[in-house]
PDB file of C-alpha atoms in Angstrom:
ATOM      1  CA  MET A   1      62.890   5.763 -13.512  1.00 42.00           C
ATOM      2  CA  ASN A   2      59.568   6.680 -11.896  1.00 55.00           C
ATOM      3  CA  HIS A   3      56.427   5.187 -13.354  1.00 68.00           C
ATOM      4  CA  LYS A   4      52.751   5.319 -12.560  1.00 80.00           C
ATOM      5  CA  ILE A   5      51.393   2.467 -10.467  1.00 87.00           C
ATOM      6  CA  LEU A   6      48.151   1.266 -12.025  1.00 92.00           C
ATOM      7  CA  ILE A   7      45.267   0.759  -9.606  1.00 94.00           C
ATOM      8  CA  SER A   8      42.109  -1.336  -9.788  1.00 96.00           C
ATOM      9  CA  HIS A   9      39.417  -1.715  -7.132  1.00 96.00           C
ATOM     10  CA  GLU A  10      37.015  -4.648  -7.438  1.00 95.00           C
ATOM     11  CA  SER A  11      33.453  -3.354  -7.349  1.00 97.00           C
ATOM     12  CA  PRO A  12      29.883  -4.687  -7.131  1.00 97.00           C
ATOM     13  CA  ILE A  13      28.054  -5.279 -10.401  1.00 97.00           C
ATOM     14  CA  SER A  14      25.752  -2.317  -9.687  1.00 97.00           C
ATOM     15  CA  ILE A  15      28.645   0.159 -10.050  1.00 97.00           C
ATOM     16  CA  LEU A  16      30.938  -1.579 -12.543  1.00 97.00           C
ATOM     17  CA  THR A  17      30.234   1.175 -15.084  1.00 97.00           C
ATOM     18  CA  GLU A  18      31.127   3.836 -12.486  1.00 97.00           C
ATOM     19  CA  SER A  19      34.323   1.910 -11.682  1.00 97.00           C
ATOM     20  CA  LEU A  20      35.667   2.857 -15.112  1.00 97.00           C
ATOM     21  CA  GLN A  21      36.149   6.360 -13.694  1.00 96.00           C
ATOM     22  CA  TYR A  22      38.387   5.349 -10.784  1.00 96.00           C
ATOM     23  CA  ASN A  23      40.075   2.203 -12.103  1.00 97.00           C
ATOM     24  CA  ASP A  24      43.127   2.284 -14.346  1.00 96.00           C
ATOM     25  CA  TYR A  25      42.432  -1.268 -15.510  1.00 97.00           C
ATOM     26  CA  ASP A  26      39.672  -3.831 -14.976  1.00 98.00           C
ATOM     27  CA  TYR A  27      40.255  -6.721 -12.585  1.00 97.00           C
ATOM     28  CA  CYS A  28      38.218  -9.821 -13.386  1.00 98.00           C
ATOM     29  CA  LEU A  29      37.524 -12.811 -11.115  1.00 97.00           C
ATOM     30  CA  VAL A  30      37.135 -15.861 -13.345  1.00 98.00           C
ATOM     31  CA  HIS A  31      34.569 -17.694 -11.197  1.00 97.00           C
ATOM     32  CA  LEU A  32      32.207 -14.715 -11.454  1.00 97.00           C
ATOM     33  CA  LEU A  33      32.352 -14.882 -15.259  1.00 96.00           C
ATOM     34  CA  GLU A  34      30.801 -18.309 -14.894  1.00 93.00           C
ATOM     35  CA  GLN A  35      28.256 -17.365 -12.223  1.00 96.00           C
ATOM     36  CA  LYS A  36      27.122 -13.847 -13.182  1.00 97.00           C
ATOM     37  CA  PRO A  37      26.048 -13.067 -16.782  1.00 97.00           C
ATOM     38  CA  GLU A  38      25.929  -9.302 -16.044  1.00 97.00           C
ATOM     39  CA  TYR A  39      29.511  -9.476 -14.772  1.00 98.00           C
ATOM     40  CA  ALA A  40      30.640 -11.299 -17.918  1.00 97.00           C
ATOM     41  CA  ASP A  41      28.828  -8.752 -20.096  1.00 98.00           C
ATOM     42  CA  PHE A  42      30.696  -5.890 -18.413  1.00 98.00           C
ATOM     43  CA  PHE A  43      34.077  -7.398 -19.225  1.00 98.00           C
ATOM     44  CA  LYS A  44      33.038  -8.058 -22.815  1.00 96.00           C
ATOM     45  CA  ARG A  45      32.168  -4.355 -23.085  1.00 97.00           C
ATOM     46  CA  SER A  46      35.405  -3.444 -21.356  1.00 97.00           C
ATOM     47  CA  LYS A  47      37.312  -5.445 -23.947  1.00 95.00           C
ATOM     48  CA  SER A  48      35.446  -3.686 -26.766  1.00 95.00           C
ATOM     49  CA  LEU A  49      36.501  -0.333 -25.240  1.00 95.00           C
ATOM     50  CA  ASN A  50      40.151  -1.450 -25.361  1.00 96.00           C
ATOM     51  CA  ARG A  51      40.381  -1.340 -21.569  1.00 97.00           C
ATOM     52  CA  GLU A  52      43.233  -3.315 -20.046  1.00 97.00           C
ATOM     53  CA  ILE A  53      41.967  -6.435 -18.256  1.00 98.00           C
ATOM     54  CA  LEU A  54      43.607  -8.678 -15.683  1.00 98.00           C
ATOM     55  CA  LEU A  55      42.026 -12.123 -15.243  1.00 98.00           C
ATOM     56  CA  ASP A  56      42.481 -13.657 -11.791  1.00 97.00           C
ATOM     57  CA  ASN A  57      42.196 -17.376 -11.066  1.00 97.00           C
ATOM     58  CA  SER A  58      40.012 -16.600  -7.986  1.00 96.00           C
ATOM     59  CA  ILE A  59      42.212 -18.491  -5.530  1.00 95.00           C
ATOM     60  CA  PHE A  60      41.586 -15.990  -2.711  1.00 91.00           C
ATOM     61  CA  GLU A  61      37.823 -16.276  -3.132  1.00 93.00           C
ATOM     62  CA  LEU A  62      37.634 -20.051  -3.712  1.00 95.00           C
ATOM     63  CA  GLY A  63      40.482 -21.262  -1.503  1.00 93.00           C
ATOM     64  CA  THR A  64      41.986 -23.071  -4.507  1.00 96.00           C
ATOM     65  CA  SER A  65      42.615 -21.907  -8.049  1.00 97.00           C
ATOM     66  CA  PHE A  66      39.852 -22.168 -10.635  1.00 97.00           C
ATOM     67  CA  GLU A  67      40.045 -25.463 -12.541  1.00 97.00           C
ATOM     68  CA  PRO A  68      42.974 -25.040 -14.973  1.00 97.00           C
ATOM     69  CA  SER A  69      41.351 -26.305 -18.184  1.00 97.00           C
ATOM     70  CA  LYS A  70      38.277 -24.124 -17.623  1.00 98.00           C
ATOM     71  CA  PHE A  71      40.522 -21.197 -16.704  1.00 98.00           C
ATOM     72  CA  ALA A  72      42.401 -21.601 -20.002  1.00 98.00           C
ATOM     73  CA  LYS A  73      39.072 -21.507 -21.887  1.00 98.00           C
ATOM     74  CA  TYR A  74      38.152 -18.215 -20.201  1.00 98.00           C
ATOM     75  CA  VAL A  75      41.568 -16.774 -21.075  1.00 98.00           C
ATOM     76  CA  GLU A  76      40.908 -17.655 -24.710  1.00 98.00           C
ATOM     77  CA  LEU A  77      37.371 -16.247 -24.551  1.00 97.00           C
ATOM     78  CA  LEU A  78      38.130 -12.968 -22.764  1.00 97.00           C
ATOM     79  CA  GLN A  79      41.631 -12.420 -24.158  1.00 97.00           C
ATOM     80  CA  PRO A  80      42.857 -10.401 -21.146  1.00 98.00           C
ATOM     81  CA  ASN A  81      46.030  -8.354 -21.215  1.00 97.00           C
ATOM     82  CA  TRP A  82      47.316 -10.360 -18.258  1.00 97.00           C
ATOM     83  CA  TYR A  83      46.217 -13.492 -16.411  1.00 98.00           C
ATOM     84  CA  ILE A  84      47.357 -15.031 -13.142  1.00 98.00           C
ATOM     85  CA  VAL A  85      48.481 -18.598 -13.759  1.00 98.00           C
ATOM     86  CA  PRO A  86      46.838 -21.069 -11.317  1.00 98.00           C
ATOM     87  CA  ASP A  87      48.830 -21.186  -8.081  1.00 97.00           C
ATOM     88  CA  VAL A  88      48.630 -22.917  -4.672  1.00 96.00           C
ATOM     89  CA  LEU A  89      48.114 -20.911  -1.499  1.00 93.00           C
ATOM     90  CA  GLU A  90      51.148 -20.829   0.817  1.00 92.00           C
ATOM     91  CA  ASP A  91      52.958 -23.537  -1.195  1.00 95.00           C
ATOM     92  CA  GLY A  92      55.779 -22.227  -3.339  1.00 96.00           C
ATOM     93  CA  TYR A  93      56.934 -25.537  -4.775  1.00 97.00           C
ATOM     94  CA  ALA A  94      53.422 -26.681  -5.678  1.00 98.00           C
ATOM     95  CA  THR A  95      52.910 -23.258  -7.279  1.00 98.00           C
ATOM     96  CA  ILE A  96      56.044 -23.713  -9.383  1.00 98.00           C
ATOM     97  CA  GLU A  97      54.788 -27.138 -10.454  1.00 98.00           C
ATOM     98  CA  SER A  98      51.340 -25.693 -11.250  1.00 98.00           C
ATOM     99  CA  PHE A  99      52.854 -22.850 -13.299  1.00 98.00           C
ATOM    100  CA  ASN A 100      55.080 -25.226 -15.240  1.00 98.00           C
ATOM    101  CA  LYS A 101      52.238 -27.667 -15.962  1.00 98.00           C
ATOM    102  CA  PHE A 102      49.769 -24.960 -17.001  1.00 98.00           C
ATOM    103  CA  THR A 103      52.155 -23.080 -19.293  1.00 98.00           C
ATOM    104  CA  SER A 104      53.388 -26.335 -20.856  1.00 97.00           C
ATOM    105  CA  THR A 105      49.833 -27.511 -21.511  1.00 98.00           C
ATOM    106  CA  TYR A 106      48.444 -24.178 -22.739  1.00 98.00           C
ATOM    107  CA  LYS A 107      51.268 -22.631 -24.739  1.00 95.00           C
ATOM    108  CA  ASN A 108      49.471 -20.182 -27.015  1.00 93.00           C
ATOM    109  CA  LEU A 109      47.063 -18.364 -24.715  1.00 97.00           C
ATOM    110  CA  PRO A 110      46.588 -14.628 -25.362  1.00 97.00           C
ATOM    111  CA  GLY A 111      47.940 -12.163 -22.816  1.00 97.00           C
ATOM    112  CA  LEU A 112      50.917 -11.951 -20.504  1.00 98.00           C
ATOM    113  CA  LYS A 113      51.491 -14.553 -17.798  1.00 98.00           C
ATOM    114  CA  ILE A 114      51.537 -13.462 -14.156  1.00 98.00           C
ATOM    115  CA  GLY A 115      53.258 -15.823 -11.747  1.00 97.00           C
ATOM    116  CA  ALA A 116      52.147 -15.640  -8.124  1.00 96.00           C
ATOM    117  CA  VAL A 117      54.764 -15.966  -5.382  1.00 95.00           C
ATOM    118  CA  GLN A 118      53.736 -18.405  -2.650  1.00 94.00           C
ATOM    119  CA  GLY A 119      55.452 -20.047   0.316  1.00 92.00           C
ATOM    120  CA  LYS A 120      55.428 -20.566   4.063  1.00 89.00           C
ATOM    121  CA  CYS A 121      59.035 -19.633   4.852  1.00 88.00           C
ATOM    122  CA  TYR A 122      61.659 -17.217   3.554  1.00 87.00           C
ATOM    123  CA  ASP A 123      63.622 -19.769   1.493  1.00 92.00           C
ATOM    124  CA  GLU A 124      60.459 -21.101  -0.139  1.00 93.00           C
ATOM    125  CA  LEU A 125      59.266 -17.612  -1.019  1.00 91.00           C
ATOM    126  CA  VAL A 126      62.666 -16.749  -2.485  1.00 92.00           C
ATOM    127  CA  ASP A 127      62.813 -19.955  -4.537  1.00 96.00           C
ATOM    128  CA  CYS A 128      59.330 -19.315  -5.894  1.00 96.00           C
ATOM    129  CA  TYR A 129      60.177 -15.671  -6.634  1.00 94.00           C
ATOM    130  CA  LYS A 130      63.360 -16.673  -8.493  1.00 96.00           C
ATOM    131  CA  TYR A 131      61.453 -19.176 -10.612  1.00 97.00           C
ATOM    132  CA  MET A 132      58.737 -16.683 -11.495  1.00 96.00           C
ATOM    133  CA  SER A 133      61.280 -13.966 -12.300  1.00 95.00           C
ATOM    134  CA  GLN A 134      62.758 -16.306 -14.906  1.00 97.00           C
ATOM    135  CA  ASN A 135      59.536 -17.735 -16.335  1.00 97.00           C
ATOM    136  CA  ALA A 136      56.631 -15.298 -15.867  1.00 97.00           C
ATOM    137  CA  ASP A 137      56.032 -12.002 -17.646  1.00 97.00           C
ATOM    138  CA  TYR A 138      55.021 -10.371 -14.338  1.00 95.00           C
ATOM    139  CA  ILE A 139      55.118 -11.393 -10.695  1.00 95.00           C
ATOM    140  CA  ALA A 140      52.226 -11.123  -8.236  1.00 93.00           C
ATOM    141  CA  ILE A 141      52.899 -10.623  -4.515  1.00 87.00           C
ATOM    142  CA  SER A 142      50.052 -11.441  -2.124  1.00 78.00           C
ATOM    143  CA  PHE A 143      49.027  -9.123   0.719  1.00 67.00           C
ATOM    144  CA  ASP A 144      48.401 -11.927   3.244  1.00 63.00           C
ATOM    145  CA  PHE A 145      51.433 -14.204   3.458  1.00 59.00           C
ATOM    146  CA  SER A 146      51.814 -15.947   6.804  1.00 60.00           C
ATOM    147  CA  TYR A 147      55.461 -14.973   6.350  1.00 55.00           C
ATOM    148  CA  TYR A 148      55.322 -11.624   4.618  1.00 50.00           C
ATOM    149  CA  VAL A 149      58.325 -10.293   2.717  1.00 47.00           C
ATOM    150  CA  ASN A 150      57.954  -7.289   0.359  1.00 64.00           C
ATOM    151  CA  ASN A 151      60.273  -4.383   1.043  1.00 50.00           C
ATOM    152  CA  ASN A 152      60.859  -3.158  -2.513  1.00 51.00           C
ATOM    153  CA  ILE A 153      58.012  -0.857  -3.582  1.00 48.00           C
ATOM    154  CA  TYR A 154      59.844   0.561  -6.585  1.00 54.00           C
ATOM    155  CA  ASN A 155      59.153  -2.199  -9.106  1.00 66.00           C
ATOM    156  CA  ILE A 156      55.413  -2.428  -8.467  1.00 68.00           C
ATOM    157  CA  ARG A 157      53.495  -2.018 -11.722  1.00 78.00           C
ATOM    158  CA  SER A 158      49.933  -2.428 -10.474  1.00 85.00           C
ATOM    159  CA  ILE A 159      47.823  -2.887  -7.357  1.00 84.00           C
ATOM    160  CA  ASP A 160      44.406  -4.444  -7.020  1.00 89.00           C
ATOM    161  CA  THR A 161      42.426  -4.069  -3.814  1.00 89.00           C
ATOM    162  CA  SER A 162      38.744  -3.822  -3.002  1.00 92.00           C
ATOM    163  CA  ASN A 163      39.466  -2.052   0.300  1.00 93.00           C
ATOM    164  CA  PRO A 164      38.219   1.466  -0.635  1.00 94.00           C
ATOM    165  CA  VAL A 165      35.070  -0.031  -2.157  1.00 96.00           C
ATOM    166  CA  VAL A 166      34.259  -2.460   0.665  1.00 95.00           C
ATOM    167  CA  ALA A 167      34.916   0.327   3.171  1.00 95.00           C
ATOM    168  CA  GLY A 168      32.473   2.568   1.296  1.00 95.00           C
ATOM    169  CA  ILE A 169      29.798  -0.117   1.338  1.00 95.00           C
ATOM    170  CA  LYS A 170      30.334  -0.386   5.101  1.00 94.00           C
ATOM    171  CA  GLY A 171      30.043   3.408   5.456  1.00 94.00           C
ATOM    172  CA  MET A 172      33.727   3.720   6.396  1.00 94.00           C
ATOM    173  CA  ARG A 173      35.356   6.903   5.061  1.00 95.00           C
ATOM    174  CA  TYR A 174      39.139   7.120   4.707  1.00 94.00           C
ATOM    175  CA  ASN A 175      40.882   9.496   7.091  1.00 92.00           C
ATOM    176  CA  GLY A 176      42.334  11.554   4.274  1.00 88.00           C
ATOM    177  CA  ASP A 177      45.443   9.910   2.872  1.00 81.00           C
ATOM    178  CA  LEU A 178      45.987   8.026   6.128  1.00 84.00           C
ATOM    179  CA  GLY A 179      43.434   5.418   5.113  1.00 87.00           C
ATOM    180  CA  LEU A 180      41.683   3.292   7.731  1.00 89.00           C
ATOM    181  CA  ASN A 181      42.648   2.159  11.212  1.00 84.00           C
ATOM    182  CA  ASP A 182      40.580  -1.021  10.843  1.00 83.00           C
ATOM    183  CA  LYS A 183      40.274  -3.147   7.713  1.00 81.00           C
ATOM    184  CA  PRO A 184      36.796  -4.485   6.872  1.00 82.00           C
ATOM    185  CA  SER A 185      37.182  -8.268   6.656  1.00 78.00           C
ATOM    186  CA  VAL A 186      34.855  -8.835   3.709  1.00 82.00           C
ATOM    187  CA  LYS A 187      35.618 -10.271   0.282  1.00 86.00           C
ATOM    188  CA  LEU A 188      34.199  -8.087  -2.457  1.00 91.00           C
ATOM    189  CA  ALA A 189      33.094 -11.203  -4.339  1.00 92.00           C
ATOM    190  CA  ASP A 190      30.694 -11.921  -1.471  1.00 92.00           C
ATOM    191  CA  SER A 191      29.076  -8.499  -2.064  1.00 92.00           C
ATOM    192  CA  ILE A 192      29.148  -8.609  -5.863  1.00 95.00           C
ATOM    193  CA  ASP A 193      25.324  -8.286  -6.024  1.00 95.00           C
ATOM    194  CA  HIS A 194      25.149  -5.420  -3.518  1.00 96.00           C
ATOM    195  CA  GLU A 195      23.095  -2.473  -4.807  1.00 97.00           C
ATOM    196  CA  VAL A 196      25.317   0.492  -4.018  1.00 97.00           C
ATOM    197  CA  THR A 197      23.427   3.520  -2.691  1.00 96.00           C
ATOM    198  CA  THR A 198      24.153   7.128  -3.650  1.00 96.00           C
ATOM    199  CA  ASP A 199      25.717   7.777  -0.227  1.00 97.00           C
ATOM    200  CA  GLU A 200      27.884   4.661  -0.471  1.00 96.00           C
ATOM    201  CA  LEU A 201      29.053   5.628  -3.960  1.00 97.00           C
ATOM    202  CA  GLU A 202      30.060   9.072  -2.689  1.00 97.00           C
ATOM    203  CA  ILE A 203      32.217   7.449  -0.004  1.00 96.00           C
ATOM    204  CA  ILE A 204      33.663   4.958  -2.515  1.00 96.00           C
ATOM    205  CA  ASN A 205      34.661   7.770  -4.875  1.00 96.00           C
ATOM    206  CA  TYR A 206      36.245   9.665  -1.980  1.00 96.00           C
ATOM    207  CA  ASN A 207      38.108   6.569  -0.737  1.00 95.00           C
ATOM    208  CA  THR A 208      39.464   5.684  -4.181  1.00 95.00           C
ATOM    209  CA  ARG A 209      40.765   9.247  -4.622  1.00 94.00           C
ATOM    210  CA  GLN A 210      42.484   9.091  -1.247  1.00 94.00           C
ATOM    211  CA  PHE A 211      43.981   5.686  -2.104  1.00 92.00           C
ATOM    212  CA  LYS A 212      45.712   7.293  -5.085  1.00 90.00           C
ATOM    213  CA  ASN A 213      47.024  10.017  -2.769  1.00 89.00           C
ATOM    214  CA  ILE A 214      48.429   7.357  -0.426  1.00 85.00           C
ATOM    215  CA  LEU A 215      50.528   5.972  -3.287  1.00 79.00           C
ATOM    216  CA  LYS A 216      51.968   9.454  -3.943  1.00 76.00           C
ATOM    217  CA  ARG A 217      53.320   9.792  -0.416  1.00 68.00           C
TER     218      ARG A 217
END
């Protein structure tokens, strides 16, 4: 049965309010809750508006997952709809161990558990996927595996990517629903304090609309 794929684009603090118009849910990086009071305030307001929130362990931004005990405290504080259990980049078996330890230690956290699939080779990815399919509420597939395997697009529930926003900040407009030929290699978290201009916001709004059109193709 067809279902809508939910989309969220990470955005600088200066346009988080505007992001409510183009995001289906709000994607939260846990380390920024700790570093940026304005960022934390936005997600508190988002929660009060009954917006759906996904809390990420910030592994892509930090290189390693946010410290598990502190992460659990933020899950309790924010009460997200979903949270990504601390994982280990490119290591499926360490990720399984991390998932098992975290969920055994913190059994009554609010929200649904997302298990990330990690691994360096096909067998490791498959083993990690099988474990998560049996133990997690949802499964997260990364966009940047060294060994990338993801051919089934029909069971995808949600997508988070800052690409349309980062492109807009860089003045890069999507070529209709064909997207971009070159990907800007910038982490949105590194531009979280960027003051978005009116021209940049116009491009961001255009890019996010075209991103939705890409998913319809």
